[in-house]
PDB file of C-alpha atoms and ligand atoms in Angstrom:
ATOM      1  CA  MET A   1     138.303 123.188  48.228  1.00  0.00           C
ATOM      2  CA  SER A   2     135.938 124.786  50.073  1.00  0.00           C
ATOM      3  CA  SER A   3     136.980 127.170  53.232  1.00  0.00           C
ATOM      4  CA  SER A   4     135.824 124.485  55.371  1.00  0.00           C
ATOM      5  CA  GLU A   5     137.337 121.668  54.209  1.00  0.00           C
ATOM      6  CA  ARG A   6     140.692 123.456  53.531  1.00  0.00           C
ATOM      7  CA  ARG A   7     139.581 124.343  57.946  1.00  0.00           C
ATOM      8  CA  TRP A   8     139.590 120.972  58.207  1.00  0.00           C
ATOM      9  CA  GLN A   9     143.515 120.198  56.933  1.00  0.00           C
ATOM     10  CA  PRO A  10     145.847 119.143  59.328  1.00  0.00           C
ATOM     11  CA  SER A  11     147.206 122.222  60.880  1.00  0.00           C
ATOM     12  CA  ARG A  12     149.960 122.957  63.153  1.00  0.00           C
ATOM     13  CA  GLU A  13     147.437 124.723  65.870  1.00  0.00           C
ATOM     14  CA  GLY A  14     144.554 124.374  67.047  1.00  0.00           C
ATOM     15  CA  PHE A  15     141.601 127.297  66.792  1.00  0.00           C
ATOM     16  CA  LEU A  16     138.941 128.293  69.474  1.00  0.00           C
ATOM     17  CA  GLU A  17     135.095 127.231  69.101  1.00  0.00           C
ATOM     18  CA  GLU A  18     132.906 128.706  71.353  1.00  0.00           C
ATOM     19  CA  LEU A  19     130.520 126.501  72.560  1.00  0.00           C
ATOM     20  CA  ALA A  20     128.780 128.734  75.472  1.00  0.00           C
ATOM     21  CA  ASP A  21     129.322 131.814  77.581  1.00  0.00           C
ATOM     22  CA  GLY A  22     133.153 131.141  78.886  1.00  0.00           C
ATOM     23  CA  VAL A  23     133.215 127.604  77.359  1.00  0.00           C
ATOM     24  CA  TRP A  24     134.971 127.070  74.104  1.00  0.00           C
ATOM     25  CA  ALA A  25     136.338 123.756  72.692  1.00  0.00           C
ATOM     26  CA  TYR A  26     140.417 124.413  71.482  1.00  0.00           C
ATOM     27  CA  VAL A  27     140.124 121.789  67.983  1.00  0.00           C
ATOM     28  CA  GLN A  28     143.218 120.409  66.423  1.00  0.00           C
ATOM     29  CA  PRO A  29     142.472 119.376  62.939  1.00  0.00           C
ATOM     30  CA  ASP A  30     142.319 117.343  61.294  1.00  0.00           C
ATOM     31  CA  GLY A  31     141.775 114.617  64.640  1.00  0.00           C
ATOM     32  CA  SER A  32     143.971 112.340  63.354  1.00  0.00           C
ATOM     33  CA  TRP A  33     147.255 111.124  65.694  1.00  0.00           C
ATOM     34  CA  PHE A  34     148.032 112.741  68.874  1.00  0.00           C
ATOM     35  CA  LEU A  35     146.054 115.637  67.581  1.00  0.00           C
ATOM     36  CA  SER A  36     143.307 115.870  70.154  1.00  0.00           C
ATOM     37  CA  ASN A  37     141.092 118.507  71.694  1.00  0.00           C
ATOM     38  CA  ALA A  38     141.026 119.938  74.363  1.00  0.00           C
ATOM     39  CA  GLY A  39     138.519 122.548  75.973  1.00  0.00           C
ATOM     40  CA  LEU A  40     138.485 125.813  78.140  1.00  0.00           C
ATOM     41  CA  ILE A  41     136.214 126.913  80.864  1.00  0.00           C
ATOM     42  CA  ARG A  42     136.313 130.233  82.396  1.00  0.00           C
ATOM     43  CA  ALA A  43     136.276 129.626  86.199  1.00  0.00           C
ATOM     44  CA  GLY A  44     136.160 132.965  88.498  1.00  0.00           C
ATOM     45  CA  GLU A  45     139.729 133.549  89.012  1.00  0.00           C
ATOM     46  CA  VAL A  46     141.045 130.265  87.577  1.00  0.00           C
ATOM     47  CA  VAL A  47     140.681 128.853  83.688  1.00  0.00           C
ATOM     48  CA  VAL A  48     139.862 125.144  83.353  1.00  0.00           C
ATOM     49  CA  HIS A  49     141.230 122.975  80.813  1.00  0.00           C
ATOM     50  CA  VAL A  50     140.295 120.493  79.878  1.00  0.00           C
ATOM     51  CA  ASP A  51     143.167 117.734  78.634  1.00  0.00           C
ATOM     52  CA  SER A  52     146.321 119.391  76.823  1.00  0.00           C
ATOM     53  CA  ALA A  53     148.644 118.616  73.865  1.00  0.00           C
ATOM     54  CA  ALA A  54     150.801 115.999  72.574  1.00  0.00           C
ATOM     55  CA  THR A  55     153.534 118.246  72.018  1.00  0.00           C
ATOM     56  CA  VAL A  56     155.234 121.026  74.641  1.00  0.00           C
ATOM     57  CA  ARG A  57     154.907 123.528  70.914  1.00  0.00           C
ATOM     58  CA  ARG A  58     150.873 122.070  70.890  1.00  0.00           C
ATOM     59  CA  THR A  59     151.194 123.352  74.124  1.00  0.00           C
ATOM     60  CA  HIS A  60     152.303 126.269  73.891  1.00  0.00           C
ATOM     61  CA  ALA A  61     150.043 126.820  71.215  1.00  0.00           C
ATOM     62  CA  LEU A  62     147.136 126.006  73.497  1.00  0.00           C
ATOM     63  CA  ARG A  63     148.165 128.281  75.875  1.00  0.00           C
ATOM     64  CA  ALA A  64     148.497 130.989  73.848  1.00  0.00           C
ATOM     65  CA  ALA A  65     144.720 130.949  73.062  1.00  0.00           C
ATOM     66  CA  ALA A  66     143.725 130.948  76.286  1.00  0.00           C
ATOM     67  CA  ASP A  67     146.041 133.371  77.224  1.00  0.00           C
ATOM     68  CA  ALA A  68     145.025 135.923  73.640  1.00  0.00           C
ATOM     69  CA  LEU A  69     141.001 135.329  75.393  1.00  0.00           C
ATOM     70  CA  GLY A  70     142.187 136.725  78.676  1.00  0.00           C
ATOM     71  CA  LEU A  71     140.981 133.772  81.108  1.00  0.00           C
ATOM     72  CA  PRO A  72     142.968 134.097  84.081  1.00  0.00           C
ATOM     73  CA  ARG A  73     146.411 132.409  84.800  1.00  0.00           C
ATOM     74  CA  ARG A  74     145.647 130.058  87.200  1.00  0.00           C
ATOM     75  CA  ARG A  75     144.468 127.289  86.060  1.00  0.00           C
ATOM     76  CA  VAL A  76     142.986 123.591  86.741  1.00  0.00           C
ATOM     77  CA  VAL A  77     143.147 120.923  84.597  1.00  0.00           C
ATOM     78  CA  ILE A  78     141.059 117.887  83.990  1.00  0.00           C
ATOM     79  CA  ALA A  79     142.675 114.970  82.076  1.00  0.00           C
ATOM     80  CA  THR A  80     140.577 113.160  80.243  1.00  0.00           C
ATOM     81  CA  HIS A  81     142.210 109.849  80.665  1.00  0.00           C
ATOM     82  CA  HIS A  82     146.447 109.481  80.330  1.00  0.00           C
ATOM     83  CA  HIS A  83     147.096 109.187  76.476  1.00  0.00           C
ATOM     84  CA  GLY A  84     150.346 111.232  75.992  1.00  0.00           C
ATOM     85  CA  ASP A  85     148.145 113.150  72.927  1.00  0.00           C
ATOM     86  CA  HIS A  86     145.718 114.330  76.249  1.00  0.00           C
ATOM     87  CA  THR A  87     148.193 114.606  79.132  1.00  0.00           C
ATOM     88  CA  ASN A  88     151.644 115.508  77.383  1.00  0.00           C
ATOM     89  CA  GLY A  89     151.407 119.349  78.139  1.00  0.00           C
ATOM     90  CA  ASN A  90     150.371 119.107  81.514  1.00  0.00           C
ATOM     91  CA  ALA A  91     153.738 120.098  83.162  1.00  0.00           C
ATOM     92  CA  THR A  92     153.785 122.455  80.978  1.00  0.00           C
ATOM     93  CA  LEU A  93     150.360 123.787  81.739  1.00  0.00           C
ATOM     94  CA  ASP A  94     151.568 123.657  85.831  1.00  0.00           C
ATOM     95  CA  PRO A  95     148.446 123.870  87.287  1.00  0.00           C
ATOM     96  CA  GLU A  96     147.441 124.591  90.578  1.00  0.00           C
ATOM     97  CA  LEU A  97     145.305 121.311  90.546  1.00  0.00           C
ATOM     98  CA  LEU A  98     145.359 118.331  87.809  1.00  0.00           C
ATOM     99  CA  VAL A  99     142.183 116.264  88.313  1.00  0.00           C
ATOM    100  CA  ALA A 100     141.923 112.516  86.574  1.00  0.00           C
ATOM    101  CA  HIS A 101     140.356 109.299  87.101  1.00  0.00           C
ATOM    102  CA  ARG A 102     141.510 107.101  89.723  1.00  0.00           C
ATOM    103  CA  ASN A 103     143.124 104.623  87.324  1.00  0.00           C
ATOM    104  CA  VAL A 104     145.047 107.300  85.489  1.00  0.00           C
ATOM    105  CA  PRO A 105     148.327 106.767  87.865  1.00  0.00           C
ATOM    106  CA  GLN A 106     149.073 103.124  86.911  1.00  0.00           C
ATOM    107  CA  GLU A 107     147.835 103.986  83.616  1.00  0.00           C
ATOM    108  CA  LEU A 108     150.436 106.774  83.275  1.00  0.00           C
ATOM    109  CA  ALA A 109     152.761 104.422  85.113  1.00  0.00           C
ATOM    110  CA  GLU A 110     152.893 102.061  82.515  1.00  0.00           C
ATOM    111  CA  ALA A 111     152.269 103.538  79.589  1.00  0.00           C
ATOM    112  CA  ILE A 112     154.965 104.649  76.891  1.00  0.00           C
ATOM    113  CA  LEU A 113     153.672 108.292  76.545  1.00  0.00           C
ATOM    114  CA  VAL A 114     155.873 109.172  73.612  1.00  0.00           C
ATOM    115  CA  PRO A 115     156.168 106.552  71.120  1.00  0.00           C
ATOM    116  CA  PRO A 116     159.350 105.577  69.937  1.00  0.00           C
ATOM    117  CA  PRO A 117     160.915 106.058  66.905  1.00  0.00           C
ATOM    118  CA  GLY A 118     159.643 103.957  63.541  1.00  0.00           C
ATOM    119  CA  VAL A 119     155.767 103.449  65.340  1.00  0.00           C
ATOM    120  CA  PHE A 120     154.493 107.023  63.464  1.00  0.00           C
ATOM    121  CA  SER A 121     156.162 109.475  61.079  1.00  0.00           C
ATOM    122  CA  PRO A 122     158.569 111.651  62.893  1.00  0.00           C
ATOM    123  CA  VAL A 123     157.275 114.310  65.909  1.00  0.00           C
ATOM    124  CA  ASP A 124     159.411 116.975  67.741  1.00  0.00           C
ATOM    125  CA  TRP A 125     157.842 116.190  71.089  1.00  0.00           C
ATOM    126  CA  GLY A 126     159.877 118.308  72.922  1.00  0.00           C
ATOM    127  CA  VAL A 127     160.799 117.435  76.684  1.00  0.00           C
ATOM    128  CA  VAL A 128     157.803 115.571  78.044  1.00  0.00           C
ATOM    129  CA  GLU A 129     157.352 115.505  81.649  1.00  0.00           C
ATOM    130  CA  VAL A 130     154.896 113.449  83.229  1.00  0.00           C
ATOM    131  CA  ARG A 131     152.492 115.629  86.144  1.00  0.00           C
ATOM    132  CA  SER A 132     150.646 113.283  88.565  1.00  0.00           C
ATOM    133  CA  PRO A 133     147.262 114.178  89.179  1.00  0.00           C
ATOM    134  CA  ASP A 134     146.434 115.992  92.461  1.00  0.00           C
ATOM    135  CA  LEU A 135     142.858 114.329  92.762  1.00  0.00           C
ATOM    136  CA  LEU A 136     141.503 111.146  91.790  1.00  0.00           C
ATOM    137  CA  VAL A 137     137.762 110.537  91.073  1.00  0.00           C
ATOM    138  CA  ASP A 138     136.270 107.467  91.539  1.00  0.00           C
ATOM    139  CA  GLY A 139     132.417 107.507  89.438  1.00  0.00           C
ATOM    140  CA  TRP A 140     131.306 111.367  90.371  1.00  0.00           C
ATOM    141  CA  LEU A 141     132.844 114.400  91.009  1.00  0.00           C
ATOM    142  CA  GLY A 142     131.099 117.821  91.498  1.00  0.00           C
ATOM    143  CA  LEU A 143     133.010 121.012  91.262  1.00  0.00           C
ATOM    144  CA  GLU A 144     131.293 124.514  91.901  1.00  0.00           C
ATOM    145  CA  LEU A 145     134.288 126.858  90.772  1.00  0.00           C
ATOM    146  CA  GLY A 146     133.671 130.671  89.758  1.00  0.00           C
ATOM    147  CA  GLY A 147     129.861 130.119  90.298  1.00  0.00           C
ATOM    148  CA  ARG A 148     130.312 127.869  87.821  1.00  0.00           C
ATOM    149  CA  THR A 149     129.577 123.928  88.680  1.00  0.00           C
ATOM    150  CA  LEU A 150     131.322 121.066  86.418  1.00  0.00           C
ATOM    151  CA  GLU A 151     131.321 117.672  86.929  1.00  0.00           C
ATOM    152  CA  VAL A 152     133.814 115.346  86.027  1.00  0.00           C
ATOM    153  CA  ALA A 153     131.882 111.300  85.559  1.00  0.00           C
ATOM    154  CA  ALA A 154     133.119 107.853  84.901  1.00  0.00           C
ATOM    155  CA  ARG A 155     131.356 104.814  84.333  1.00  0.00           C
ATOM    156  CA  GLY A 156     134.164 102.762  85.286  1.00  0.00           C
ATOM    157  CA  LEU A 157     134.305 100.148  82.995  1.00  0.00           C
ATOM    158  CA  PRO A 158     137.779 100.123  80.745  1.00  0.00           C
ATOM    159  CA  ALA A 159     136.209 101.487  77.429  1.00  0.00           C
ATOM    160  CA  HIS A 160     139.094 103.480  75.780  1.00  0.00           C
ATOM    161  CA  THR A 161     141.153 102.532  78.457  1.00  0.00           C
ATOM    162  CA  ARG A 162     141.231 101.692  81.994  1.00  0.00           C
ATOM    163  CA  GLY A 163     140.730 105.907  83.447  1.00  0.00           C
ATOM    164  CA  ASP A 164     137.915 107.611  81.462  1.00  0.00           C
ATOM    165  CA  ALA A 165     136.202 109.911  82.816  1.00  0.00           C
ATOM    166  CA  VAL A 166     133.876 113.178  80.992  1.00  0.00           C
ATOM    167  CA  VAL A 167     133.799 116.615  81.752  1.00  0.00           C
ATOM    168  CA  TRP A 168     129.826 117.493  82.282  1.00  0.00           C
ATOM    169  CA  LEU A 169     128.731 121.555  82.684  1.00  0.00           C
ATOM    170  CA  PRO A 170     125.147 121.049  83.564  1.00  0.00           C
ATOM    171  CA  ALA A 171     124.045 124.792  83.165  1.00  0.00           C
ATOM    172  CA  ALA A 172     125.695 124.863  79.002  1.00  0.00           C
ATOM    173  CA  LYS A 173     124.577 121.573  78.633  1.00  0.00           C
ATOM    174  CA  VAL A 174     128.342 120.361  77.345  1.00  0.00           C
ATOM    175  CA  LEU A 175     129.275 117.358  77.313  1.00  0.00           C
ATOM    176  CA  PHE A 176     133.969 116.235  77.145  1.00  0.00           C
ATOM    177  CA  ALA A 177     133.707 113.351  76.130  1.00  0.00           C
ATOM    178  CA  GLY A 178     137.316 112.593  75.490  1.00  0.00           C
ATOM    179  CA  ASP A 179     138.075 109.613  73.484  1.00  0.00           C
ATOM    180  CA  LEU A 180     134.850 107.675  74.390  1.00  0.00           C
ATOM    181  CA  CYS A 181     133.701 109.886  71.276  1.00  0.00           C
ATOM    182  CA  PHE A 182     135.728 109.789  68.046  1.00  0.00           C
ATOM    183  CA  VAL A 183     134.236 112.121  65.610  1.00  0.00           C
ATOM    184  CA  GLY A 184     135.006 111.511  61.642  1.00  0.00           C
ATOM    185  CA  GLY A 185     137.805 109.223  62.741  1.00  0.00           C
ATOM    186  CA  THR A 186     138.636 105.457  63.447  1.00  0.00           C
ATOM    187  CA  PRO A 187     137.886 104.941  67.408  1.00  0.00           C
ATOM    188  CA  PHE A 188     140.701 103.054  69.410  1.00  0.00           C
ATOM    189  CA  ALA A 189     140.363 100.854  71.947  1.00  0.00           C
ATOM    190  CA  LEU A 190     143.327  98.612  71.930  1.00  0.00           C
ATOM    191  CA  GLY A 191     143.640 100.172  75.989  1.00  0.00           C
ATOM    192  CA  GLY A 192     140.592  99.453  76.643  1.00  0.00           C
ATOM    193  CA  SER A 193     137.395  97.251  76.373  1.00  0.00           C
ATOM    194  CA  VAL A 194     135.534  96.962  72.960  1.00  0.00           C
ATOM    195  CA  ALA A 195     132.317  95.187  74.768  1.00  0.00           C
ATOM    196  CA  GLY A 196     133.197  97.733  77.968  1.00  0.00           C
ATOM    197  CA  TRP A 197     133.325 100.654  75.465  1.00  0.00           C
ATOM    198  CA  ILE A 198     129.519  99.828  74.127  1.00  0.00           C
ATOM    199  CA  GLU A 199     128.674  99.462  77.566  1.00  0.00           C
ATOM    200  CA  THR A 200     129.784 102.912  78.490  1.00  0.00           C
ATOM    201  CA  LEU A 201     128.084 104.594  74.983  1.00  0.00           C
ATOM    202  CA  ALA A 202     124.750 103.383  76.872  1.00  0.00           C
ATOM    203  CA  TRP A 203     125.558 105.320  80.099  1.00  0.00           C
ATOM    204  CA  LEU A 204     126.676 108.452  78.483  1.00  0.00           C
ATOM    205  CA  ARG A 205     123.431 108.491  76.520  1.00  0.00           C
ATOM    206  CA  GLY A 206     122.773 109.565  79.813  1.00  0.00           C
ATOM    207  CA  PHE A 207     124.256 112.792  79.408  1.00  0.00           C
ATOM    208  CA  ASP A 208     121.443 115.788  78.170  1.00  0.00           C
ATOM    209  CA  ALA A 209     124.176 117.638  75.990  1.00  0.00           C
ATOM    210  CA  ASP A 210     123.168 119.934  73.259  1.00  0.00           C
ATOM    211  CA  VAL A 211     127.034 119.894  72.673  1.00  0.00           C
ATOM    212  CA  VAL A 212     129.479 116.818  72.454  1.00  0.00           C
ATOM    213  CA  VAL A 213     132.713 117.639  72.064  1.00  0.00           C
ATOM    214  CA  PRO A 214     135.317 114.669  71.261  1.00  0.00           C
ATOM    215  CA  GLY A 215     138.613 113.740  72.082  1.00  0.00           C
ATOM    216  CA  HIS A 216     139.444 114.060  68.039  1.00  0.00           C
ATOM    217  CA  GLY A 217     137.230 115.278  65.224  1.00  0.00           C
ATOM    218  CA  PRO A 218     134.934 118.650  65.113  1.00  0.00           C
ATOM    219  CA  VAL A 219     132.859 119.282  67.740  1.00  0.00           C
ATOM    220  CA  ALA A 220     129.494 117.400  67.414  1.00  0.00           C
ATOM    221  CA  THR A 221     126.051 116.369  68.910  1.00  0.00           C
ATOM    222  CA  MET A 222     125.113 113.758  70.970  1.00  0.00           C
ATOM    223  CA  GLN A 223     124.335 111.757  67.734  1.00  0.00           C
ATOM    224  CA  ALA A 224     127.704 111.268  67.172  1.00  0.00           C
ATOM    225  CA  LEU A 225     127.753 108.113  69.557  1.00  0.00           C
ATOM    226  CA  GLU A 226     126.082 106.704  67.220  1.00  0.00           C
ATOM    227  CA  PRO A 227     128.492 105.989  64.765  1.00  0.00           C
ATOM    228  CA  VAL A 228     130.985 105.430  67.351  1.00  0.00           C
ATOM    229  CA  GLU A 229     128.415 102.466  68.875  1.00  0.00           C
ATOM    230  CA  ARG A 230     127.748 100.594  64.659  1.00  0.00           C
ATOM    231  CA  TYR A 231     131.929 100.650  64.662  1.00  0.00           C
ATOM    232  CA  LEU A 232     132.729  98.791  68.112  1.00  0.00           C
ATOM    233  CA  ARG A 233     129.456  96.571  67.640  1.00  0.00           C
ATOM    234  CA  PHE A 234     131.229  96.340  64.035  1.00  0.00           C
ATOM    235  CA  VAL A 235     134.631  95.590  65.732  1.00  0.00           C
ATOM    236  CA  TRP A 236     133.221  92.983  68.310  1.00  0.00           C
ATOM    237  CA  HIS A 237     131.183  91.095  65.406  1.00  0.00           C
ATOM    238  CA  VAL A 238     134.626  90.955  63.171  1.00  0.00           C
ATOM    239  CA  ALA A 239     136.497  89.576  66.252  1.00  0.00           C
ATOM    240  CA  HIS A 240     133.311  86.731  66.776  1.00  0.00           C
ATOM    241  CA  GLU A 241     134.086  85.642  63.447  1.00  0.00           C
ATOM    242  CA  ALA A 242     137.937  85.225  63.490  1.00  0.00           C
ATOM    243  CA  HIS A 243     137.741  83.951  67.446  1.00  0.00           C
ATOM    244  CA  GLU A 244     135.445  81.056  65.528  1.00  0.00           C
ATOM    245  CA  ALA A 245     137.696  81.374  62.578  1.00  0.00           C
ATOM    246  CA  GLY A 246     141.046  80.271  64.426  1.00  0.00           C
ATOM    247  CA  VAL A 247     142.192  83.922  62.620  1.00  0.00           C
ATOM    248  CA  GLY A 248     144.608  85.945  64.195  1.00  0.00           C
ATOM    249  CA  PRO A 249     143.658  90.161  63.940  1.00  0.00           C
ATOM    250  CA  LEU A 250     146.248  91.353  61.150  1.00  0.00           C
ATOM    251  CA  GLU A 251     144.581  88.087  58.831  1.00  0.00           C
ATOM    252  CA  ALA A 252     140.710  89.045  60.293  1.00  0.00           C
ATOM    253  CA  ALA A 253     141.630  93.121  59.575  1.00  0.00           C
ATOM    254  CA  ARG A 254     143.412  92.115  56.018  1.00  0.00           C
ATOM    255  CA  SER A 255     140.543  90.284  54.934  1.00  0.00           C
ATOM    256  CA  VAL A 256     137.268  92.818  56.308  1.00  0.00           C
ATOM    257  CA  ASP A 257     135.708  95.745  53.828  1.00  0.00           C
ATOM    258  CA  LEU A 258     135.587  98.161  56.267  1.00  0.00           C
ATOM    259  CA  GLY A 259     132.561  99.713  54.055  1.00  0.00           C
ATOM    260  CA  GLU A 260     130.693 103.069  55.863  1.00  0.00           C
ATOM    261  CA  PHE A 261     134.070 103.120  58.558  1.00  0.00           C
ATOM    262  CA  GLY A 262     136.521 102.792  55.175  1.00  0.00           C
ATOM    263  CA  ASP A 263     137.069 106.714  54.344  1.00  0.00           C
ATOM    264  CA  TRP A 264     137.444 107.118  58.380  1.00  0.00           C
ATOM    265  CA  ARG A 265     140.706 108.637  59.914  1.00  0.00           C
ATOM    266  CA  ASP A 266     143.700 105.902  60.435  1.00  0.00           C
ATOM    267  CA  PRO A 267     141.403 103.092  59.122  1.00  0.00           C
ATOM    268  CA  GLU A 268     144.825 101.244  60.336  1.00  0.00           C
ATOM    269  CA  ARG A 269     142.923 100.796  64.394  1.00  0.00           C
ATOM    270  CA  ILE A 270     141.217  98.160  63.323  1.00  0.00           C
ATOM    271  CA  VAL A 271     143.722  95.712  63.640  1.00  0.00           C
ATOM    272  CA  GLY A 272     144.483  97.168  67.276  1.00  0.00           C
ATOM    273  CA  ASN A 273     141.142  96.729  68.040  1.00  0.00           C
ATOM    274  CA  LEU A 274     140.662  93.470  67.273  1.00  0.00           C
ATOM    275  CA  HIS A 275     143.724  92.631  69.164  1.00  0.00           C
ATOM    276  CA  ARG A 276     141.738  93.983  71.524  1.00  0.00           C
ATOM    277  CA  ALA A 277     138.855  92.488  70.509  1.00  0.00           C
ATOM    278  CA  LEU A 278     140.001  88.554  70.518  1.00  0.00           C
ATOM    279  CA  ALA A 279     141.894  89.130  73.500  1.00  0.00           C
ATOM    280  CA  GLU A 280     138.623  89.805  75.484  1.00  0.00           C
ATOM    281  CA  LEU A 281     136.921  86.970  74.025  1.00  0.00           C
ATOM    282  CA  GLY A 282     140.052  84.700  74.660  1.00  0.00           C
ATOM    283  CA  GLY A 283     140.606  85.526  77.994  1.00  0.00           C
ATOM    284  CA  GLY A 284     144.579  86.581  77.251  1.00  0.00           C
ATOM    285  CA  GLU A 285     146.387  89.855  77.424  1.00  0.00           C
ATOM    286  CA  VAL A 286     147.323  92.716  74.680  1.00  0.00           C
ATOM    287  CA  ASP A 287     150.410  92.612  73.349  1.00  0.00           C
ATOM    288  CA  VAL A 288     150.793  96.233  72.711  1.00  0.00           C
ATOM    289  CA  LEU A 289     154.022  96.213  70.743  1.00  0.00           C
ATOM    290  CA  ALA A 290     152.824  93.543  68.569  1.00  0.00           C
ATOM    291  CA  ALA A 291     149.646  95.351  67.581  1.00  0.00           C
ATOM    292  CA  PHE A 292     151.281  98.356  67.394  1.00  0.00           C
ATOM    293  CA  GLY A 293     153.920  96.166  64.675  1.00  0.00           C
ATOM    294  CA  ASP A 294     150.538  94.533  62.981  1.00  0.00           C
ATOM    295  CA  MET A 295     149.181  97.780  62.319  1.00  0.00           C
ATOM    296  CA  ILE A 296     151.744  99.167  60.617  1.00  0.00           C
ATOM    297  CA  ALA A 297     151.640  95.788  58.594  1.00  0.00           C
ATOM    298  CA  PHE A 298     148.112  96.629  57.765  1.00  0.00           C
ATOM    299  CA  ASN A 299     149.728 100.320  56.655  1.00  0.00           C
ATOM    300  CA  GLY A 300     152.248  98.699  54.177  1.00  0.00           C
ATOM    301  CA  GLY A 301     154.842  98.573  56.531  1.00  0.00           C
ATOM    302  CA  ARG A 302     155.296 102.325  57.065  1.00  0.00           C
ATOM    303  CA  PRO A 303     155.026 104.381  59.917  1.00  0.00           C
ATOM    304  CA  LEU A 304     151.165 105.129  60.966  1.00  0.00           C
ATOM    305  CA  THR A 305     150.680 108.985  59.532  1.00  0.00           C
ATOM    306  CA  CYS A 306     151.196 111.747  62.466  1.00  0.00           C
ATOM    307  CA  TYR A 307     150.767 115.247  62.366  1.00  0.00           C
ATOM    308  CA  ALA A 308     151.161 116.498  65.887  1.00  0.00           C
TER     309      ALA A 308
HETATM  310 ZN1  LIG B   1     143.343 108.710  73.454  1.00  0.00          ZN
END
């Protein structure tokens, strides 16, 4: 095993990658379920965190990494969306200001942030408290903090969730894309929209980024958006055929060849994605618990693998 392969095995802590002066990605291998990336941005007297982590223990590790860099203890957190792997640690980070998309409070109210036992392999989540956002973004927000310009932007369509935002650093040309971008892992649209995500990617291409930090997986460039779009178009195509044939999401997923996407992490997400796409085509609602049940069935009846 090479050192880069070893570095990309599931690990108990993330590692820092410096992207520009005072800008870091905190990357948690292997990027599978609940192993999300975060960002750290020095901004004068405060540190801006992009997202937190899934468990209290992992959030302590993230905070220790920020402290080891000598970053300020005064924190602003920008949440890219409400999912637990990106927000469960927000109360532990205890920010002076928490910024999120305008739909995040409702998403938080409806979400199951800590999954019930049996869905994933066992995880020590710690005591997770919901921290509500203080400032909501509808479209675009420019922030001038400590001599640094940050922008929080949202396309406004359901995509990965109903409340996705990205963080853009125009001077450094760094884009924190949240879960609108996955690298080496299967994108997950169950709580959003396959069609809306494809449209959101077209908007995302408007950013002139040199560096893209995905929500999961290694730091990348704008090229990383291409396989995400190919996958979503593949899901949309499979869903159309299943819709016309009257086939359900699990059956459709079992009969399809994932092709170039087959060795991505968390392939069972094809089932959840087809639940969402078929609901979009049929005009119905998604039953999230049924979708996870079908994903477990697709996974051979075993809980989904989670290293958080
Ligand atoms: Zn997510």
